Amino acid sequence: MKILVAVKRVVDHNVRIRVRPDGKGVETTGVRMSMNPFCKHAVEAAVQLAEKGQASEIVVASIGPKASTDVILTALAMGAHRGILVETDASLETLAIAKLLAKVIEEEQPELVLLGKQAVDDDSNHVGQMLAALTERPQATFASEITLEGDRLSVTREVDYGRETIALSLPAIVTADLRLNTPRNAALPMVMKARSKPLAVRPASELAVDLAPRLIVEKISPPSERVAGSTIGSVDALAALIAADVKAMEAL
Amino acid sequence: MSVLLLADVDNGVLSPATARIVSAAAQLGPVDLFVPGPPAAAEAAASLAGVRKVMVNANSLLADSLVATLSGLAEGYTYLVSSASSQGKDVMPRLAASLDIQPVTDIIAIEGENRFTRPIYAGNALETVSDPQARHVLTFRASAFRPAAAAGPAPIEALENTIQSVVAFIAGHRTESDIPDLSTAQIVVGGGVSVGSAEGFQLIEKLGKTLGAAIGATRAAVDAGYAPNDWQVGQTGKIIAPDLYIAVGISGALQHLAGIQGAKKIIAINSDPEAPIVKIADVVLIGDLFEIVPKLTAELEKLDLDRA
Ligand SMILES: Cc1cc2nc3c(=O)[nH]c(=O)nc-3n(C[C@H](O)[C@H](O)[C@H](O)COP(=O)(O)OP(=O)(O)OC[C@H]3O[C@@H](n4cnc5c(N)ncnc54)[C@H](O)[C@@H]3O)c2cc1C
């Protein structure tokens, strides 16, 4: 089975982001970038399927500027076999991303496509679902467990009411949640080896997709800040304060 | 400018978030609801102010069949909307792509006819977009809107079930409890990984019970198996906006804070005066949760708040 994993380069999730004073975006110069955490879980899931002998090839694709080569190399060091960078400096909307990935899927014909459930920059949580629509494949989002039996996939999903398990046939699209696995840190020899794995770079313009944005971003603004309040000295005082709050709520 | 709204049904009951999504959607036009659930859920939906008509079909539950059903109904609607619930997140982007529409999701404010604000970067920035597309696919964050009032019942129309899902539903594992709904609760007590065990979480639940509160948890507590995943509050869990949030043994990582930005008041109980949550909480009690929480619960029980 061939697996395609999509990965995104984002501001590292440990960085405290700052909105630019011009309101046009967030500060990204000199800021640490890394692979979107959810994408890492998707890569790890693919590598584990390969280790079980259930996947023969893992192709990892990223859409973004040249610098996104970094995150492809990370995935190759984790165990993916080959990389594709669809290169563009434009900031693309999720529909355009899904359309580009659909083109890659058309060419590569993977049986399984794995993605992170959301990117921690735009927090959209769209691309897997959109890709499923464009390729007319079944989807399983927010996966916390995947098992493959023949060409049938059993996926446990994290949903609002708890968990649910669904079965779908391949080819399919699955998006990863955090509990799916613990992504490995590639050892140095794997990092070195990653550099010799094939990595194709293709300009996004070559894929004949309309990339024009549909929405107009008017402004990016900081949220209202919370400031530190007071410390309280005793449990009794805290109980009295909570009781007063509860009474005030009931009075409304 | 009418609106087609996909309702959330939980265990056969219309989810309390739906009334809030109806009130958001009603700002855009008259609202027709599609209810994937039993007649009782449809009746509850029909009694919300702003609802023009309810369409009900108890059978189509999974993303692909819901999308097929909604696209069949979509003609004539300017807005296709839902809650940013796990169902809304599963279904609406798929629907949008199938109609070649770029969706706007997780909206927390309607700024104008087609101008919306949504949080990005775990709520550390707010993005205001305008959507000039002819039709709009939107999801709203329930906690950011007030529930619609009750009104005279709107007509209910039963739809025939014609679309079969290609995905099979095998099993659901519901977290059974009589605790209030986390996304819409007025008071939430949250526990972190330092609570130490699933048994330890009973301390949190007991405190919650005296306050009639919902229970939340950090991702770390969920990963450790101390709390079910549907209690997770944060960037990738539930977003809540209670009047009061009591954070017990929670460090206040930015991914957790993303879920509680809308809380009116935050009380933190933490042994570390340097914890990030201390810098944003309204009231802080420094100390060991295993000493504080039982005492606090006993004190509050004495005060007999009449909320349990
Ligand atoms: C991509 C991504 C998404 C994430 N999404 C979420 C999310 O949605 N929600 C979420 O919560 N997290 C999320 N996380 C995890 C998040 O970064 C933190 O790891 C997590 O919130 C920390 O949980 P915690 O506060 O329980 O644990 P810790 O950070 O370990 O904090 C424990 C706290 O307990 C205090 N403490 C210890 N012992 C006691 C005691 N006896 N009495 C009182 N206080 C005590 C400590 O001082 C400390 O402040 C995400 C992480 C990533 C990478």
mmCIF file of C-alpha atoms in Angstrom, chain A residues 9 62-68 85-93 96-97 100 201-207 211:
data_model
loop_
_atom_site.group_PDB
_atom_site.id
_atom_site.type_symbol
_atom_site.label_atom_id
_atom_site.label_comp_id
_atom_site.label_asym_id
_atom_site.label_seq_id
_atom_site.Cartn_x
_atom_site.Cartn_y
_atom_site.Cartn_z
ATOM 1 C CA ARG A 9 5.582 24.224 8.117
ATOM 2 C CA SER A 62 4.214 19.916 1.555
ATOM 3 C CA ILE A 63 2.891 23.093 -0.002
ATOM 4 C CA GLY A 64 4.719 26.303 0.758
ATOM 5 C CA PRO A 65 7.928 28.274 0.309
ATOM 6 C CA LYS A 66 11.320 26.698 -0.356
ATOM 7 C CA ALA A 67 11.959 26.644 3.399
ATOM 8 C CA SER A 68 9.271 23.958 3.751
ATOM 9 C CA LEU A 85 7.442 20.182 -2.372
ATOM 10 C CA VAL A 86 4.764 22.115 -4.207
ATOM 11 C CA GLU A 87 6.502 25.436 -4.050
ATOM 12 C CA THR A 88 4.741 28.760 -3.646
ATOM 13 C CA ASP A 89 5.414 31.945 -1.707
ATOM 14 C CA ALA A 90 1.752 32.911 -1.730
ATOM 15 C CA SER A 91 -0.253 32.338 1.412
ATOM 16 C CA LEU A 92 -2.940 29.974 0.220
ATOM 17 C CA GLU A 93 -6.416 29.318 1.531
ATOM 18 C CA ALA A 96 -6.498 25.966 -2.793
ATOM 19 C CA ILE A 97 -4.268 23.726 -0.653
ATOM 20 C CA LEU A 100 -3.190 21.193 -5.057
ATOM 21 C CA VAL A 201 10.329 20.438 -6.125
ATOM 22 C CA ARG A 202 7.523 21.655 -8.332
ATOM 23 C CA PRO A 203 6.182 25.172 -8.734
ATOM 24 C CA ALA A 204 2.528 25.366 -7.678
ATOM 25 C CA SER A 205 1.751 27.174 -10.947
ATOM 26 C CA GLU A 206 2.557 23.946 -12.828
ATOM 27 C CA LEU A 207 -0.445 22.139 -11.306
ATOM 28 C CA LEU A 211 -5.048 29.731 -6.356
#
